[in-house]
Amino acid sequence: MPHQTILQKLEILADAAKYDASCASSGTAKKNSLGGKGMGSTEGMGICHAYAPDGRCISLLKVLLTNHCIFDCHYCINRKSSNVRRARFTPQEVADLTLSFYKRNYIEGLFLSSGIIKSSNHTMEQMVETARILREEHDFRGYIHLKTIPEADPELIRQAGLYADRLSINVELPTDAGLTRLAPDKDARQIEGAMGGTKMAIVEAKDAKKRFKHAPRFAPAGQSTQMIVGADAASDADIVGKASRLYDNFRLRRVYYSAFSPIPDASAVLPLKRPPLIREHRLYQSDWLMRFYGYQPGEIMQATGADGNLPLDIDPKLAWALKFREQFPVDVQRASKEQLLRVPGLGVKAVSRILIARRHRTLRLDDIAKLTVSLGKIRPFIVTCDWRPTLLTDRADLRRLLAPKQEQLELFAA
Amino acid sequence: MTTMQNVRLGAYYAVHIPRPDDFAFWRERARMLVQCDVPPDRVAWTEPGSSGDLFAGGDTRLPVPDRDARPIRASKRFLSLARNAVLHSDSERFALLYRLVWRQQTQPRITEDKTDPDVRKLEELDKNVRRDSHKMHAFVRFRQVKEQDGEEHYVAWFEPDHHILRANAGFFKRRFANMRWSILTPRGTLHWDGSTMREGPPAQKGDAPQGDPAEDLWKTYYASIFNPARLKVGAMLSEMPKKYWKNLPEASLIPDLIAGAQSREAMMVAAGERAASDRPETLEAIDRAIHQCRQCPIGGLDNQAVMGEGPAGAALMIVGEQPGDQEDRAGRPFVGPAGQLLDRYIEQAGIERRSAYVTNAVKHFKFVQRGKRRLHQSPTAKEIDTCRWWLESERALVQPKIVLALGASAARGILGKTVSMAKVRGAPIPLEDGSELWVTAHPAYLLRLDGAAHEEQAALFARDLAAVKKRLAGLEA
């Protein structure tokens, strides 16, 4: 082990981090390095500096401090009983790598996570130390996301929040039963307790900031979490329900979904096959509907099938519309913003364009075509002065007409 | 129309914009021309390096509006879009913007009408420029050069599509305020020394440094963070189009990563192939299958699989660790010394062995060969977890009301985690399927003890079995 080079460690510890879905670097306080001695800036919008062939954005140096772990969670490649190669960075090494990458404009900052070594507190201390080196010794003003360890001392989590832009605590599995089975060393109540603690600290820091100009910032980009999809039997309805409870209870910025992917050296308890990636996509779409389109969690659940899962061939918005056809067609000239947002194929941007444009003229189908991307999908659900879908909306085979042609979505589709 | 007399009807004006991104200059001239009522089709806008308009040679002396000429109207939104659109490399942009300013004088809200072709064009230019700027923020890759004074200098080569270099200087200054850096492009260069920004003439790729030791680390990171099980080349290409690849050090890895992904995933899937097949539907099928099982190294030793035995609907399932030497030879569980001891104790507790289903957490005998002897070795956690698939298949078919685990390995085979004997002993642990787990010591443990220690453990063992018997009777009643 002592003979491992930084390059070898990076190879192992970045590989171990590739199952983490989050790579966001946006929504934090604006910072720049003018007037400082170090470097870095955050300007609201995060920047994806590269894309991997898995289509995912790379905006942060996403690594584990170590992939040694005293826990034995079955879905996790780093669990104690796994045979993966192990490595361990020192806080200084991670700080140096971050700075070296940042100077070359490869990244927006650091996303640090870790296997648990010795104890939760020891591990959390090492993570906080990494952030401290960056912020205090190098005056680093880029983005830092720390994945906190629920079992760690709240005081350590408080320190982490003072250095980090974002904290996250993974709930890992959508149901307590799944957690008990697949992460026997973890405790759902402890995880939610830690989230609650972080929420309180964020709220208190915001409150203090209002009253005292120099009150320290605490995780200005908020907290997020991640759920693994498809490792246990939880349905999409279960998952959406869990996510919405988490949003409500802990005011999370984001809930990330990570489709369970086959891991080398998999545990024998793991499921039959990996869920199609499209399932993860449908969950993100439903998340989007709740956050930006005014859908209630219950409405998303209404869009699921008998098995509690969202259809894979069509998006959740279309699925909902097909179930509630009596709500359509809507008249684009008169409908409210909320009604327009429910039309499959109309995004937030297109709706705002329509709202502005209809002040100036009576909208024809041609005009709608110019304001949107896919008229074909929208047509059955709208009325314009020169278009009325009458029969189309009621056709029994509407779903087949609107669903995309079958294509092979994955390499090893069952 | 007080300024009408200033315009010679039929005259063409050519406006030469000094720098391709000079918004202020355009705005000044546009305001004057509108105030003088010069319609859009009478103005040619040219920028340095362009071949110019057919009429560009026309009258270049622009009319001057009256001092009391009416103010020009332009919406805030238009100005913010126009400031960006000017940076576009489309040679028609100045004319488009002028046309829109002209139209706004009679249709003040024209820029809100997104079905209007001019407005749509403006939005498209703005969007392209914003995208190009965003890509510049993302895809500039600095390389470190050591200067003669020992200072580090970071130099990047970038090829923007539009005239965005100057407009984005501030972003890099705010981010790298305390670093010495240069960005070289075919449209011009920027140099920051930590206190002042200097602009320079266009550069060529050869002017930029060729490599940087940190690139090996970066490429290693890029290759490692990619998950081959999720190949989505289209999604990557839409965000990182190929035209940018030539200046991204990591992009050289992409073809091989894509080519290798299928085989890497196939390997992962193959490794988990047993999981992909359905569970066996009968105990006989399990028996046949475990003899073929080579999921862990124990299956490859010189041994045979030992299947559990007992009635299919047994209320009690007894789980040991793994077959020993004698069990392996006999092909039956618990027939060796530990088995005989177990038989004695359960008989004492009032449990009939024939009524219980007796099996092991691990199906093959793990040993090391010492001469003629095969020495028992404990299975690893990983091996127990691998074999858990079979144990769970047996449990699903037998559906016992109580599972009695003998020893920590057996408990792990049921729970998937290692538990402390002292903590779990003597009380039931509810299982997902509604049954319950009781944990006690392995009888082999008793065989290794003498004297007082043996007495004490034997009593505990008997107590545990009695508790199980009592619970069984309660459940069956």
Short mmCIF file of C-alpha atoms in Angstrom, two decimals, chain A residues 18-338:
data_model
loop_
_atom_site.label_atom_id
_atom_site.label_comp_id
_atom_site.label_asym_id
_atom_site.label_seq_id
_atom_site.Cartn_x
_atom_site.Cartn_y
_atom_site.Cartn_z
CA LYS A 18 -18.38 6.66 -10.00
CA TYR A 19 -21.63 5.31 -8.57
CA ASP A 20 -22.42 8.68 -6.98
CA ALA A 21 -24.99 10.46 -9.11
CA SER A 22 -24.55 13.99 -7.87
CA CYS A 23 -22.08 16.24 -9.59
CA ALA A 24 -23.91 19.53 -9.22
CA SER A 25 -21.91 22.64 -8.51
CA SER A 26 -24.62 25.24 -8.76
CA GLY A 27 -26.83 27.25 -6.48
CA THR A 28 -24.25 28.34 -3.98
CA ALA A 29 -23.25 31.79 -2.74
CA LYS A 30 -21.37 33.90 -5.29
CA LYS A 31 -17.68 34.03 -4.62
CA ASN A 32 -14.57 35.07 -6.52
CA SER A 33 -10.91 35.34 -5.79
CA LEU A 34 -10.46 39.08 -6.33
CA GLY A 35 -8.92 40.52 -3.21
CA GLY A 36 -7.85 37.14 -1.91
CA LYS A 37 -4.65 35.20 -2.16
CA GLY A 38 -6.00 31.96 -3.53
CA MET A 39 -8.22 31.09 -6.42
CA GLY A 40 -11.67 30.07 -7.35
CA SER A 41 -15.09 31.46 -8.06
CA THR A 42 -18.69 30.38 -8.07
CA GLU A 43 -21.15 32.39 -10.09
CA GLY A 44 -24.44 30.72 -9.40
CA MET A 45 -24.50 28.44 -12.39
CA GLY A 46 -22.24 25.44 -12.14
CA ILE A 47 -20.09 24.50 -15.11
CA CYS A 48 -19.67 21.03 -16.52
CA HIS A 49 -16.06 20.88 -17.60
CA ALA A 50 -16.26 17.58 -19.37
CA TYR A 51 -18.66 14.77 -20.14
CA ALA A 52 -17.87 11.12 -19.77
CA PRO A 53 -19.08 8.61 -22.37
CA ASP A 54 -21.81 7.66 -19.89
CA GLY A 55 -23.31 11.05 -20.71
CA ARG A 56 -22.73 12.34 -17.23
CA CYS A 57 -21.23 15.69 -16.52
CA ILE A 58 -17.89 16.11 -14.79
CA SER A 59 -17.82 19.33 -12.86
CA LEU A 60 -16.10 18.28 -9.68
CA LEU A 61 -13.19 16.15 -8.65
CA LYS A 62 -15.33 13.35 -7.26
CA VAL A 63 -13.25 10.96 -5.19
CA LEU A 64 -13.29 8.97 -2.01
CA LEU A 65 -10.82 9.78 0.70
CA THR A 66 -10.54 6.05 1.12
CA ASN A 67 -12.44 2.99 -0.07
CA HIS A 68 -11.56 1.00 3.03
CA CYS A 69 -14.78 0.57 4.97
CA ILE A 70 -15.82 -1.06 8.20
CA PHE A 71 -19.41 -1.29 6.92
CA ASP A 72 -20.71 -4.11 4.80
CA CYS A 73 -23.51 -2.70 2.64
CA HIS A 74 -24.35 -5.15 -0.12
CA TYR A 75 -25.00 -2.61 -2.89
CA CYS A 76 -21.67 -0.94 -2.27
CA ILE A 77 -18.52 -1.86 -4.11
CA ASN A 78 -16.46 -0.67 -1.14
CA ARG A 79 -18.14 -2.85 1.48
CA LYS A 80 -15.88 -4.66 3.89
CA SER A 81 -16.31 -8.08 2.32
CA SER A 82 -15.59 -6.90 -1.24
CA ASN A 83 -12.35 -7.84 -2.92
CA VAL A 84 -11.67 -4.50 -4.64
CA ARG A 85 -8.26 -2.90 -4.56
CA ARG A 86 -8.03 -0.51 -1.64
CA ALA A 87 -6.36 2.86 -1.39
CA ARG A 88 -6.31 5.83 0.89
CA PHE A 89 -5.56 9.49 0.27
CA THR A 90 -4.35 11.89 2.91
CA PRO A 91 -6.31 15.13 3.22
CA GLN A 92 -3.26 16.98 1.91
CA GLU A 93 -3.13 14.82 -1.21
CA VAL A 94 -6.78 15.46 -2.04
CA ALA A 95 -6.33 19.19 -1.47
CA ASP A 96 -3.29 19.24 -3.75
CA LEU A 97 -5.09 17.34 -6.49
CA THR A 98 -8.08 19.67 -6.27
CA LEU A 99 -5.90 22.75 -6.59
CA SER A 100 -3.85 21.30 -9.39
CA PHE A 101 -6.99 20.44 -11.39
CA TYR A 102 -8.69 23.70 -10.57
CA LYS A 103 -5.73 25.81 -11.75
CA ARG A 104 -5.99 24.15 -15.14
CA ASN A 105 -9.73 24.81 -15.29
CA TYR A 106 -10.60 21.11 -15.31
CA ILE A 107 -13.12 21.35 -12.45
CA GLU A 108 -15.38 23.57 -10.35
CA GLY A 109 -14.20 22.09 -7.08
CA LEU A 110 -14.28 18.96 -4.98
CA PHE A 111 -16.91 16.36 -4.12
CA LEU A 112 -15.45 14.31 -1.31
CA SER A 113 -16.91 11.15 0.06
CA SER A 114 -15.35 8.31 1.99
CA GLY A 115 -15.55 4.77 3.18
CA ILE A 116 -15.65 4.58 6.94
CA ILE A 117 -12.33 3.79 8.54
CA LYS A 118 -11.58 3.35 12.24
CA SER A 119 -14.72 5.22 13.26
CA SER A 120 -17.30 7.56 11.82
CA ASN A 121 -15.80 10.47 13.71
CA HIS A 122 -12.27 9.74 12.58
CA THR A 123 -13.41 9.61 8.97
CA MET A 124 -15.46 12.77 9.23
CA GLU A 125 -12.50 14.56 10.82
CA GLN A 126 -10.34 13.65 7.83
CA MET A 127 -12.92 15.02 5.42
CA VAL A 128 -13.28 18.24 7.35
CA GLU A 129 -9.50 18.53 7.45
CA THR A 130 -9.35 18.28 3.64
CA ALA A 131 -11.84 21.13 3.31
CA ARG A 132 -10.00 23.14 5.96
CA ILE A 133 -6.68 22.85 4.10
CA LEU A 134 -8.35 24.07 0.91
CA ARG A 135 -10.24 26.95 2.47
CA GLU A 136 -7.84 28.15 5.14
CA GLU A 137 -4.37 27.33 3.88
CA HIS A 138 -5.01 27.94 0.20
CA ASP A 139 -7.88 30.43 0.32
CA PHE A 140 -9.73 28.20 -2.16
CA ARG A 141 -13.04 29.76 -3.20
CA GLY A 142 -14.36 27.10 -5.54
CA TYR A 143 -17.11 24.61 -4.77
CA ILE A 144 -16.84 21.98 -2.06
CA HIS A 145 -19.40 19.22 -1.55
CA LEU A 146 -18.86 16.92 1.42
CA LYS A 147 -20.77 13.72 1.87
CA THR A 148 -21.27 13.58 5.59
CA ILE A 149 -21.43 10.48 7.67
CA PRO A 150 -24.69 10.22 9.61
CA GLU A 151 -23.09 8.51 12.58
CA ALA A 152 -20.52 11.28 13.07
CA ASP A 153 -20.61 13.78 15.90
CA PRO A 154 -22.94 16.72 15.06
CA GLU A 155 -20.13 19.11 15.94
CA LEU A 156 -18.06 17.65 13.07
CA ILE A 157 -20.98 18.06 10.70
CA ARG A 158 -21.27 21.66 11.83
CA GLN A 159 -17.62 22.25 10.99
CA ALA A 160 -18.09 20.58 7.63
CA GLY A 161 -20.94 22.95 6.84
CA LEU A 162 -18.77 25.97 7.55
CA TYR A 163 -16.26 24.92 4.89
CA ALA A 164 -18.55 23.26 2.37
CA ASP A 165 -20.95 24.70 -0.16
CA ARG A 166 -23.12 21.63 0.02
CA LEU A 167 -23.57 18.74 2.41
CA SER A 168 -25.24 15.51 1.55
CA ILE A 169 -26.32 12.49 3.52
CA ASN A 170 -27.37 9.51 1.46
CA VAL A 171 -30.57 7.74 2.40
CA GLU A 172 -29.33 4.95 0.11
CA LEU A 173 -32.55 2.95 -0.19
CA PRO A 174 -36.14 4.06 -0.53
CA THR A 175 -37.58 1.78 2.12
CA ASP A 176 -36.47 0.91 5.62
CA ALA A 177 -36.84 -2.76 4.81
CA GLY A 178 -34.44 -2.35 1.86
CA LEU A 179 -31.98 -0.56 4.08
CA THR A 180 -32.16 -3.24 6.74
CA ARG A 181 -31.58 -5.92 4.17
CA LEU A 182 -28.93 -4.33 1.98
CA ALA A 183 -27.20 -2.00 4.39
CA PRO A 184 -27.34 -3.94 7.64
CA ASP A 185 -24.91 -1.58 9.38
CA LYS A 186 -26.96 1.51 8.62
CA ASP A 187 -29.92 2.88 10.47
CA ALA A 188 -32.71 4.82 8.76
CA ARG A 189 -33.51 6.79 11.87
CA GLN A 190 -29.92 7.87 12.30
CA ILE A 191 -29.70 8.99 8.67
CA GLU A 192 -32.85 11.07 8.93
CA GLY A 193 -31.74 12.42 12.28
CA ALA A 194 -28.53 13.69 10.72
CA MET A 195 -30.49 15.26 7.86
CA GLY A 196 -32.70 16.99 10.36
CA GLY A 197 -29.64 18.30 12.19
CA THR A 198 -28.18 19.65 8.97
CA LYS A 199 -31.47 21.29 8.07
CA MET A 200 -31.57 23.03 11.45
CA ALA A 201 -28.01 24.27 11.07
CA ILE A 202 -28.79 25.65 7.59
CA VAL A 203 -31.93 27.41 8.81
CA GLU A 204 -30.14 28.87 11.83
CA ALA A 205 -27.22 30.11 9.75
CA LYS A 206 -29.59 31.79 7.28
CA ASP A 207 -31.40 33.43 10.14
CA ALA A 208 -28.17 34.63 11.70
CA LYS A 209 -27.02 35.97 8.34
CA LYS A 210 -30.11 38.17 8.20
CA ARG A 211 -29.24 39.76 11.50
CA PHE A 212 -25.47 39.75 11.57
CA LYS A 213 -23.52 40.66 8.47
CA HIS A 214 -20.54 38.58 9.49
CA ALA A 215 -22.37 35.46 10.54
CA PRO A 216 -20.60 32.49 8.95
CA ARG A 217 -22.21 30.82 5.97
CA PHE A 218 -23.33 27.24 6.47
CA ALA A 219 -23.61 25.05 3.39
CA PRO A 220 -25.04 27.83 1.19
CA ALA A 221 -25.89 25.34 -1.57
CA GLY A 222 -28.02 23.39 0.90
CA GLN A 223 -28.17 19.65 1.38
CA SER A 224 -28.98 16.83 -0.98
CA THR A 225 -29.32 13.07 -0.86
CA GLN A 226 -29.10 10.03 -3.06
CA MET A 227 -31.25 6.93 -3.40
CA ILE A 228 -30.31 3.77 -5.18
CA VAL A 229 -32.98 2.63 -7.59
CA GLY A 230 -33.55 -0.97 -8.50
CA ALA A 231 -31.45 -2.67 -5.82
CA ASP A 232 -34.54 -3.67 -3.89
CA ALA A 233 -38.19 -4.17 -4.70
CA ALA A 234 -39.29 -0.57 -4.00
CA SER A 235 -41.62 0.72 -6.72
CA ASP A 236 -41.49 4.14 -8.35
CA ALA A 237 -44.49 5.13 -6.23
CA ASP A 238 -42.53 4.21 -3.09
CA ILE A 239 -39.55 6.17 -4.34
CA VAL A 240 -41.50 9.28 -5.30
CA GLY A 241 -43.28 9.16 -1.95
CA LYS A 242 -40.01 8.89 -0.09
CA ALA A 243 -38.44 11.70 -2.12
CA SER A 244 -41.34 14.04 -1.51
CA ARG A 245 -41.28 13.34 2.23
CA LEU A 246 -37.57 14.12 2.24
CA TYR A 247 -38.11 17.36 0.32
CA ASP A 248 -40.81 18.37 2.79
CA ASN A 249 -39.14 17.31 6.00
CA PHE A 250 -35.59 18.35 5.32
CA ARG A 251 -35.96 21.01 2.63
CA LEU A 252 -33.48 19.24 0.43
CA ARG A 253 -32.18 20.97 -2.66
CA ARG A 254 -32.10 17.77 -4.63
CA VAL A 255 -32.81 14.11 -4.37
CA TYR A 256 -30.54 12.19 -6.72
CA TYR A 257 -31.41 8.79 -8.09
CA SER A 258 -28.71 6.33 -8.96
CA ALA A 259 -29.79 3.32 -10.97
CA PHE A 260 -28.23 0.34 -9.35
CA SER A 261 -25.52 -0.79 -11.71
CA PRO A 262 -23.80 -4.13 -11.71
CA ILE A 263 -20.67 -3.81 -9.67
CA PRO A 264 -17.67 -6.01 -10.01
CA ASP A 265 -17.43 -8.43 -7.13
CA ALA A 266 -21.13 -8.08 -6.48
CA SER A 267 -22.69 -9.31 -3.29
CA ALA A 268 -24.82 -12.40 -3.62
CA VAL A 269 -27.89 -10.71 -2.15
CA LEU A 270 -28.07 -8.26 -4.99
CA PRO A 271 -30.96 -8.23 -7.34
CA LEU A 272 -31.67 -10.09 -10.47
CA LYS A 273 -30.56 -7.55 -12.99
CA ARG A 274 -29.87 -3.92 -13.30
CA PRO A 275 -32.89 -1.71 -13.80
CA PRO A 276 -33.09 -0.07 -17.18
CA LEU A 277 -31.40 3.33 -17.06
CA ILE A 278 -34.60 4.77 -18.44
CA ARG A 279 -36.25 4.10 -15.07
CA GLU A 280 -33.83 6.47 -13.39
CA HIS A 281 -34.61 8.99 -16.14
CA ARG A 282 -38.36 8.70 -15.53
CA LEU A 283 -37.80 9.36 -11.83
CA TYR A 284 -35.81 12.48 -12.60
CA GLN A 285 -38.60 13.58 -14.93
CA SER A 286 -41.16 13.12 -12.17
CA ASP A 287 -38.90 15.00 -9.77
CA TRP A 288 -38.86 17.80 -12.32
CA LEU A 289 -42.67 17.77 -12.56
CA MET A 290 -42.95 18.22 -8.82
CA ARG A 291 -40.34 20.94 -8.57
CA PHE A 292 -41.19 23.03 -11.63
CA TYR A 293 -44.63 22.04 -12.90
CA GLY A 294 -46.72 22.04 -9.76
CA TYR A 295 -47.50 18.32 -9.66
CA GLN A 296 -48.24 16.80 -6.27
CA PRO A 297 -46.52 13.55 -5.32
CA GLY A 298 -49.94 11.91 -5.31
CA GLU A 299 -50.43 12.88 -8.94
CA ILE A 300 -47.16 11.29 -9.94
CA MET A 301 -48.30 8.14 -8.19
CA GLN A 302 -51.52 8.29 -10.21
CA ALA A 303 -49.38 8.11 -13.33
CA THR A 304 -47.85 4.80 -12.26
CA GLY A 305 -49.12 1.44 -13.43
CA ALA A 306 -50.59 -1.39 -11.41
CA ASP A 307 -47.13 -2.40 -10.21
CA GLY A 308 -46.49 1.08 -8.84
CA ASN A 309 -43.95 1.85 -11.52
CA LEU A 310 -43.94 4.65 -14.06
CA PRO A 311 -44.24 3.49 -17.67
CA LEU A 312 -40.86 3.20 -19.33
CA ASP A 313 -41.98 3.88 -22.90
CA ILE A 314 -43.56 7.29 -22.26
CA ASP A 315 -42.70 10.13 -19.92
CA PRO A 316 -44.64 10.62 -16.67
CA LYS A 317 -46.34 13.80 -17.86
CA LEU A 318 -47.80 12.05 -20.88
CA ALA A 319 -48.72 9.08 -18.70
CA TRP A 320 -50.65 11.39 -16.38
CA ALA A 321 -52.37 13.16 -19.28
CA LEU A 322 -53.47 9.90 -20.84
CA LYS A 323 -55.06 8.87 -17.56
CA PHE A 324 -56.82 12.18 -17.08
CA ARG A 325 -58.02 12.91 -20.59
CA GLU A 326 -61.03 14.82 -19.34
CA GLN A 327 -58.63 17.66 -18.46
CA PHE A 328 -57.82 18.09 -22.16
CA PRO A 329 -57.77 19.62 -24.68
CA VAL A 330 -56.83 23.03 -23.23
CA ASP A 331 -57.29 26.22 -25.18
CA VAL A 332 -53.86 27.82 -25.55
CA GLN A 333 -55.46 31.21 -25.94
CA ARG A 334 -57.35 31.11 -22.65
CA ALA A 335 -55.93 28.37 -20.44
CA SER A 336 -54.16 29.26 -17.22
CA LYS A 337 -50.45 28.83 -16.86
CA GLU A 338 -51.06 25.81 -14.60
#
